[in-house]
């Protein structure tokens, strides 16, 4: 899913985020192997991806090896269960809940902002959904109907429905911050969000603390403190991390160092080479 905005349209905080994430959502036409079993198992993967388990009703428990014996995360529908791909995990229906109440998707994040978002999901998370969130409720109803039997064009429809679910989830997370700090918390703060949109929209610009503070409508000192407290990172470090991810992706895609430096905002090839060297050594 890659959305291009018209040049004349100023991106909002979610549109800018989506462009930086370059998400690709896949929804399997059926549940993983073992659908009839009590527990669904999901293996760990090194891919930049989130597992999105959408529970429309009933209750389930999620467990990962990191939690330790007997430790589980409980969820009651309607809710999302979000687990990063590098965590093997298992989802077990409870109290008569059937697998028909559970839809699982994989959100592959292929843009340079992906590592910054994934850092906020070190631990699996349950996101309860309010009944009044009609967009997600309508999409869930569509998915349940579509998965009831094979139909023409079903894979394409499921993946597009997955796109809507992922956008709806991000919208929900930004509107309901949980106070953990990080990218989604920053986007939930109207002033910090304005600076983040500017960074995500043009990371190669010659940003300074003063210019970012001006976007946020704050003094330099107040902005620096608020950004650090909200994002768990100073503005300069966040920008440097984003630029490094952009440069690494450019180099891995076959672009030369000069093009990668220009795309990511490094002053010259030497500066980029030093940054890449430091990243390899850490």
CSV table of C-alpha atoms in Angstrom, one decimal:
chain,number,residue,atom,x,y,z
A,1,UNK,CA,0.0,0.0,0.0
A,2,UNK,CA,1.7,3.2,-1.2
A,3,UNK,CA,-0.3,6.4,-1.1
A,4,UNK,CA,1.0,9.4,-3.1
A,5,UNK,CA,-0.4,12.7,-2.0
A,6,UNK,CA,-0.9,15.6,-4.4
A,7,UNK,CA,1.9,18.1,-4.2
A,8,UNK,CA,-0.5,20.9,-3.2
A,9,UNK,CA,-1.8,18.9,-0.2
A,10,UNK,CA,0.0,19.4,3.1
A,11,UNK,CA,0.3,15.9,4.7
A,12,UNK,CA,-1.4,15.4,8.0
A,13,UNK,CA,0.4,13.4,10.8
A,14,UNK,CA,-1.0,10.0,9.8
A,15,UNK,CA,-0.5,10.5,6.0
A,16,UNK,CA,3.1,11.5,6.6
A,17,UNK,CA,3.6,8.5,8.9
A,18,UNK,CA,2.1,6.1,6.4
A,19,UNK,CA,4.4,7.4,3.7
A,20,UNK,CA,7.4,6.8,6.0
A,21,UNK,CA,6.2,3.4,6.9
A,22,UNK,CA,5.3,2.2,3.4
A,23,UNK,CA,3.1,-0.5,4.9
A,24,UNK,CA,2.0,-3.7,3.0
A,25,UNK,CA,-0.7,-5.6,4.8
A,26,UNK,CA,-1.4,-9.2,4.0
A,27,UNK,CA,-4.4,-11.1,5.3
A,28,UNK,CA,-4.4,-14.9,4.8
A,29,UNK,CA,-7.5,-16.3,3.1
A,30,UNK,CA,-7.6,-18.8,6.0
A,31,UNK,CA,-6.3,-19.1,9.5
A,32,UNK,CA,-2.8,-20.6,10.0
A,33,UNK,CA,-2.3,-24.3,10.0
A,34,UNK,CA,-4.0,-25.8,13.1
A,35,UNK,CA,-7.2,-23.8,12.8
A,36,UNK,CA,-9.1,-26.5,14.5
A,37,UNK,CA,-6.6,-26.7,17.4
A,38,UNK,CA,-7.1,-24.8,20.6
A,39,UNK,CA,-3.9,-22.7,20.2
A,40,UNK,CA,-2.6,-20.8,17.1
A,41,UNK,CA,1.2,-20.6,17.0
A,42,UNK,CA,3.2,-17.9,15.2
A,43,UNK,CA,6.9,-18.3,14.6
A,44,UNK,CA,9.4,-15.5,15.1
A,45,UNK,CA,10.7,-13.7,12.1
A,46,UNK,CA,13.4,-11.1,11.5
A,47,UNK,CA,11.2,-9.2,9.0
A,48,UNK,CA,10.1,-5.6,9.9
A,49,UNK,CA,6.5,-6.6,10.5
A,50,UNK,CA,3.7,-6.5,13.1
A,51,UNK,CA,1.2,-9.3,13.7
A,52,UNK,CA,-2.3,-7.8,14.0
A,53,UNK,CA,-4.8,-10.2,15.6
A,54,UNK,CA,-8.3,-8.7,15.5
A,55,UNK,CA,-10.7,-10.1,18.0
A,56,UNK,CA,-14.3,-9.2,17.3
A,57,UNK,CA,-15.9,-11.0,20.3
A,58,UNK,CA,-15.1,-13.4,23.0
A,59,UNK,CA,-11.7,-13.6,24.8
A,60,UNK,CA,-8.2,-15.0,24.1
A,61,UNK,CA,-4.9,-15.1,25.8
A,62,UNK,CA,-1.5,-14.4,24.2
A,63,UNK,CA,1.7,-15.8,25.4
A,64,UNK,CA,5.4,-15.4,24.3
A,65,UNK,CA,8.5,-17.2,25.6
A,66,UNK,CA,9.7,-13.9,27.0
A,67,UNK,CA,6.8,-13.7,29.4
A,68,UNK,CA,7.9,-16.8,31.3
A,69,UNK,CA,5.9,-19.9,32.4
A,70,UNK,CA,2.3,-19.2,33.1
A,71,UNK,CA,2.4,-15.5,32.2
A,72,UNK,CA,-0.2,-14.5,29.6
A,73,UNK,CA,-1.7,-11.3,28.1
A,74,UNK,CA,-5.6,-11.4,28.2
A,75,UNK,CA,-7.9,-9.7,25.7
A,76,UNK,CA,-11.6,-9.4,25.3
A,77,UNK,CA,-13.2,-8.4,22.1
A,78,UNK,CA,-13.5,-6.1,20.3
A,79,UNK,CA,-9.8,-5.6,20.5
A,80,UNK,CA,-6.5,-5.7,18.7
A,81,UNK,CA,-3.6,-7.9,19.8
A,82,UNK,CA,-0.3,-6.5,18.4
A,83,UNK,CA,2.9,-8.5,18.4
A,84,UNK,CA,6.2,-7.7,16.8
A,85,UNK,CA,7.4,-10.3,14.3
A,86,UNK,CA,10.6,-11.1,16.2
A,87,UNK,CA,8.5,-12.5,19.1
A,88,UNK,CA,7.2,-16.0,18.7
A,89,UNK,CA,3.8,-16.2,20.2
A,90,UNK,CA,0.7,-18.2,20.7
A,91,UNK,CA,-3.0,-17.2,20.8
A,92,UNK,CA,-5.4,-19.4,22.6
A,93,UNK,CA,-9.3,-18.8,22.5
A,94,UNK,CA,-10.9,-18.9,26.0
A,95,UNK,CA,-14.4,-19.5,27.4
A,96,UNK,CA,-15.9,-21.0,24.3
A,97,UNK,CA,-14.5,-18.4,21.9
A,98,UNK,CA,-14.1,-19.8,18.4
A,99,UNK,CA,-11.5,-19.0,15.8
A,100,UNK,CA,-14.2,-17.4,13.7
A,101,UNK,CA,-14.0,-14.4,16.1
A,102,UNK,CA,-10.3,-13.9,15.3
A,103,UNK,CA,-8.8,-12.4,12.2
A,104,UNK,CA,-5.0,-12.3,11.8
A,105,UNK,CA,-3.1,-10.0,9.5
A,106,UNK,CA,0.6,-9.2,8.9
A,107,UNK,CA,1.6,-5.6,8.4
A,108,UNK,CA,5.0,-5.4,6.7
A,109,UNK,CA,6.7,-2.0,7.2
A,110,UNK,CA,9.1,-1.3,4.3
A,111,UNK,CA,9.8,2.4,4.8
A,112,UNK,CA,12.6,4.2,6.8
A,113,UNK,CA,10.3,5.1,9.7
A,114,UNK,CA,9.5,1.4,10.4
A,115,UNK,CA,12.2,0.8,13.0
A,116,UNK,CA,11.1,3.9,14.9
A,117,UNK,CA,7.5,2.6,15.1
A,118,UNK,CA,8.5,-1.0,15.9
A,119,UNK,CA,10.6,0.3,18.8
A,120,UNK,CA,7.3,1.1,20.5
A,121,UNK,CA,6.2,-2.6,20.5
A,122,UNK,CA,9.0,-4.2,22.4
A,123,UNK,CA,6.2,-6.0,24.3
A,124,UNK,CA,3.0,-7.3,22.9
A,125,UNK,CA,0.1,-4.9,23.3
A,126,UNK,CA,-3.7,-5.3,23.7
A,127,UNK,CA,-5.7,-2.4,22.3
A,128,UNK,CA,-9.4,-2.4,23.3
A,129,UNK,CA,-11.8,-1.0,20.7
A,130,UNK,CA,-14.8,1.0,21.6
A,131,UNK,CA,-18.1,-0.1,20.1
A,132,UNK,CA,-18.6,3.3,18.6
A,133,UNK,CA,-15.6,3.0,16.3
A,134,UNK,CA,-17.8,2.3,13.3
A,135,UNK,CA,-15.1,2.2,10.6
A,136,UNK,CA,-13.3,-0.7,12.2
A,137,UNK,CA,-16.5,-2.4,13.2
A,138,UNK,CA,-17.8,-2.3,9.5
A,139,UNK,CA,-14.5,-3.7,8.2
A,140,UNK,CA,-14.5,-6.5,10.7
A,141,UNK,CA,-18.1,-7.4,9.7
A,142,UNK,CA,-16.9,-7.4,6.0
A,143,UNK,CA,-14.0,-9.7,6.9
A,144,UNK,CA,-16.2,-12.2,8.8
A,145,UNK,CA,-18.6,-12.3,5.9
A,146,UNK,CA,-15.8,-12.7,3.3
A,147,UNK,CA,-14.0,-15.4,5.2
A,148,UNK,CA,-17.1,-17.5,5.5
A,149,UNK,CA,-16.6,-19.0,2.1
A,150,UNK,CA,-14.3,-18.7,-1.0
A,151,UNK,CA,-15.3,-16.0,-3.4
A,152,UNK,CA,-13.9,-14.4,-6.6
A,153,UNK,CA,-11.2,-11.8,-5.9
A,154,UNK,CA,-11.1,-12.7,-2.2
A,155,UNK,CA,-7.3,-12.3,-1.7
A,156,UNK,CA,-7.3,-8.8,-3.2
A,157,UNK,CA,-10.3,-7.7,-1.2
A,158,UNK,CA,-8.8,-9.1,2.1
A,159,UNK,CA,-5.6,-7.3,1.6
A,160,UNK,CA,-7.4,-4.0,0.9
A,161,UNK,CA,-9.5,-4.5,4.0
A,162,UNK,CA,-6.2,-5.1,5.8
A,163,UNK,CA,-5.0,-1.7,4.7
A,164,UNK,CA,-8.1,-0.1,6.1
A,165,UNK,CA,-7.7,-2.0,9.4
A,166,UNK,CA,-4.0,-0.9,9.7
A,167,UNK,CA,-4.8,2.8,9.1
A,168,UNK,CA,-7.7,2.6,11.5
A,169,UNK,CA,-5.5,1.0,14.1
A,170,UNK,CA,-2.8,3.8,13.8
A,171,UNK,CA,-5.6,6.4,13.9
A,172,UNK,CA,-6.8,4.8,17.1
A,173,UNK,CA,-3.4,4.6,18.7
A,174,UNK,CA,-2.6,8.3,18.0
A,175,UNK,CA,-6.0,9.3,19.3
A,176,UNK,CA,-5.6,7.2,22.5
A,177,UNK,CA,-2.0,7.6,23.7
A,178,UNK,CA,-1.0,5.2,26.5
A,179,UNK,CA,1.9,7.3,27.9
A,180,UNK,CA,4.7,4.9,27.0
A,181,UNK,CA,6.6,7.4,25.0
A,182,UNK,CA,7.8,7.1,21.4
A,183,UNK,CA,6.6,7.9,17.9
A,184,UNK,CA,2.9,7.3,18.5
A,185,UNK,CA,3.0,9.4,21.6
A,186,UNK,CA,4.7,12.2,19.7
A,187,UNK,CA,2.1,12.1,17.0
A,188,UNK,CA,-0.6,12.3,19.7
A,189,UNK,CA,0.8,15.7,20.9
A,190,UNK,CA,-0.4,18.4,18.5
A,191,UNK,CA,2.7,20.5,18.7
A,192,UNK,CA,5.3,17.7,18.5
A,193,UNK,CA,3.2,16.2,15.7
A,194,UNK,CA,3.7,19.3,13.6
A,195,UNK,CA,7.5,19.0,13.9
A,196,UNK,CA,7.3,15.2,13.2
A,197,UNK,CA,5.2,15.8,10.0
A,198,UNK,CA,7.8,18.3,8.8
A,199,UNK,CA,10.6,15.8,9.5
A,200,UNK,CA,8.8,12.8,7.9
A,201,UNK,CA,7.8,14.9,4.9
A,202,UNK,CA,11.3,16.2,4.1
A,203,UNK,CA,14.0,14.5,6.2
A,204,UNK,CA,16.7,15.7,3.9
A,205,UNK,CA,16.1,19.4,4.8
A,206,UNK,CA,18.6,21.3,6.8
A,207,UNK,CA,16.6,21.1,10.0
A,208,UNK,CA,17.7,22.9,13.1
A,209,UNK,CA,16.3,23.0,16.6
A,210,UNK,CA,15.1,26.5,15.9
A,211,UNK,CA,13.3,25.6,12.7
A,212,UNK,CA,11.6,22.5,14.2
A,213,UNK,CA,10.6,24.5,17.3
A,214,UNK,CA,9.0,27.1,14.9
A,215,UNK,CA,7.0,24.3,13.3
A,216,UNK,CA,5.8,23.3,16.7
A,217,UNK,CA,5.0,26.9,17.7
A,218,UNK,CA,7.2,26.7,20.7
A,219,UNK,CA,10.4,28.2,22.1
A,220,UNK,CA,13.6,26.3,21.4
A,221,UNK,CA,14.0,25.2,25.0
A,222,UNK,CA,10.4,24.3,25.6
A,223,UNK,CA,10.3,22.3,22.3
A,224,UNK,CA,13.5,20.4,23.1
A,225,UNK,CA,12.3,19.4,26.6
A,226,UNK,CA,8.8,18.4,25.4
A,227,UNK,CA,10.1,16.5,22.4
A,228,UNK,CA,12.5,14.5,24.6
A,229,UNK,CA,9.9,13.8,27.3
A,230,UNK,CA,7.3,12.7,24.7
A,231,UNK,CA,9.5,10.8,22.3
A,232,UNK,CA,12.1,9.4,24.7
A,233,UNK,CA,14.7,10.9,22.4
A,234,UNK,CA,16.1,14.4,21.7
A,235,UNK,CA,15.0,15.9,18.4
A,236,UNK,CA,18.5,15.7,16.9
A,237,UNK,CA,18.9,12.0,17.7
A,238,UNK,CA,15.5,11.2,16.3
A,239,UNK,CA,16.4,13.0,13.0
A,240,UNK,CA,19.8,11.4,12.8
A,241,UNK,CA,18.3,7.9,13.3
A,242,UNK,CA,15.7,8.5,10.6
A,243,UNK,CA,18.3,9.8,8.2
A,244,UNK,CA,20.5,6.7,8.8
A,245,UNK,CA,17.6,4.4,8.1
A,246,UNK,CA,16.9,6.2,4.8
A,247,UNK,CA,20.5,6.0,3.8
A,248,UNK,CA,20.8,2.4,4.7
A,249,UNK,CA,17.8,1.5,2.6
A,250,UNK,CA,19.1,3.6,-0.3
A,251,UNK,CA,22.5,1.8,-0.2
A,252,UNK,CA,20.9,-1.6,0.1
A,253,UNK,CA,18.7,-0.9,-2.9
A,254,UNK,CA,21.8,-0.3,-5.0
A,255,UNK,CA,22.1,3.5,-5.0
A,256,UNK,CA,25.5,5.0,-4.7
A,257,UNK,CA,26.7,6.8,-1.6
A,258,UNK,CA,26.3,10.2,-3.3
A,259,UNK,CA,22.6,9.6,-4.1
A,260,UNK,CA,22.0,8.0,-0.6
A,261,UNK,CA,23.6,11.1,1.1
A,262,UNK,CA,21.4,13.5,-0.9
A,263,UNK,CA,18.2,11.5,-0.2
A,264,UNK,CA,18.9,11.3,3.5
A,265,UNK,CA,20.2,14.8,4.2
A,266,UNK,CA,23.9,14.0,4.9
A,267,UNK,CA,26.2,16.9,4.1
A,268,UNK,CA,28.4,14.8,1.9
A,269,UNK,CA,29.6,11.2,1.2
A,270,UNK,CA,32.2,11.4,3.9
A,271,UNK,CA,29.6,12.2,6.6
A,272,UNK,CA,27.4,9.3,5.4
A,273,UNK,CA,30.3,6.9,5.3
A,274,UNK,CA,31.2,7.8,8.9
A,275,UNK,CA,27.6,7.3,10.0
A,276,UNK,CA,27.3,3.9,8.3
A,277,UNK,CA,30.6,2.8,9.8
A,278,UNK,CA,29.5,3.8,13.3
A,279,UNK,CA,26.2,1.9,12.8
A,280,UNK,CA,28.1,-1.3,11.7
A,281,UNK,CA,30.3,-1.0,14.8
A,282,UNK,CA,27.4,-0.8,17.3
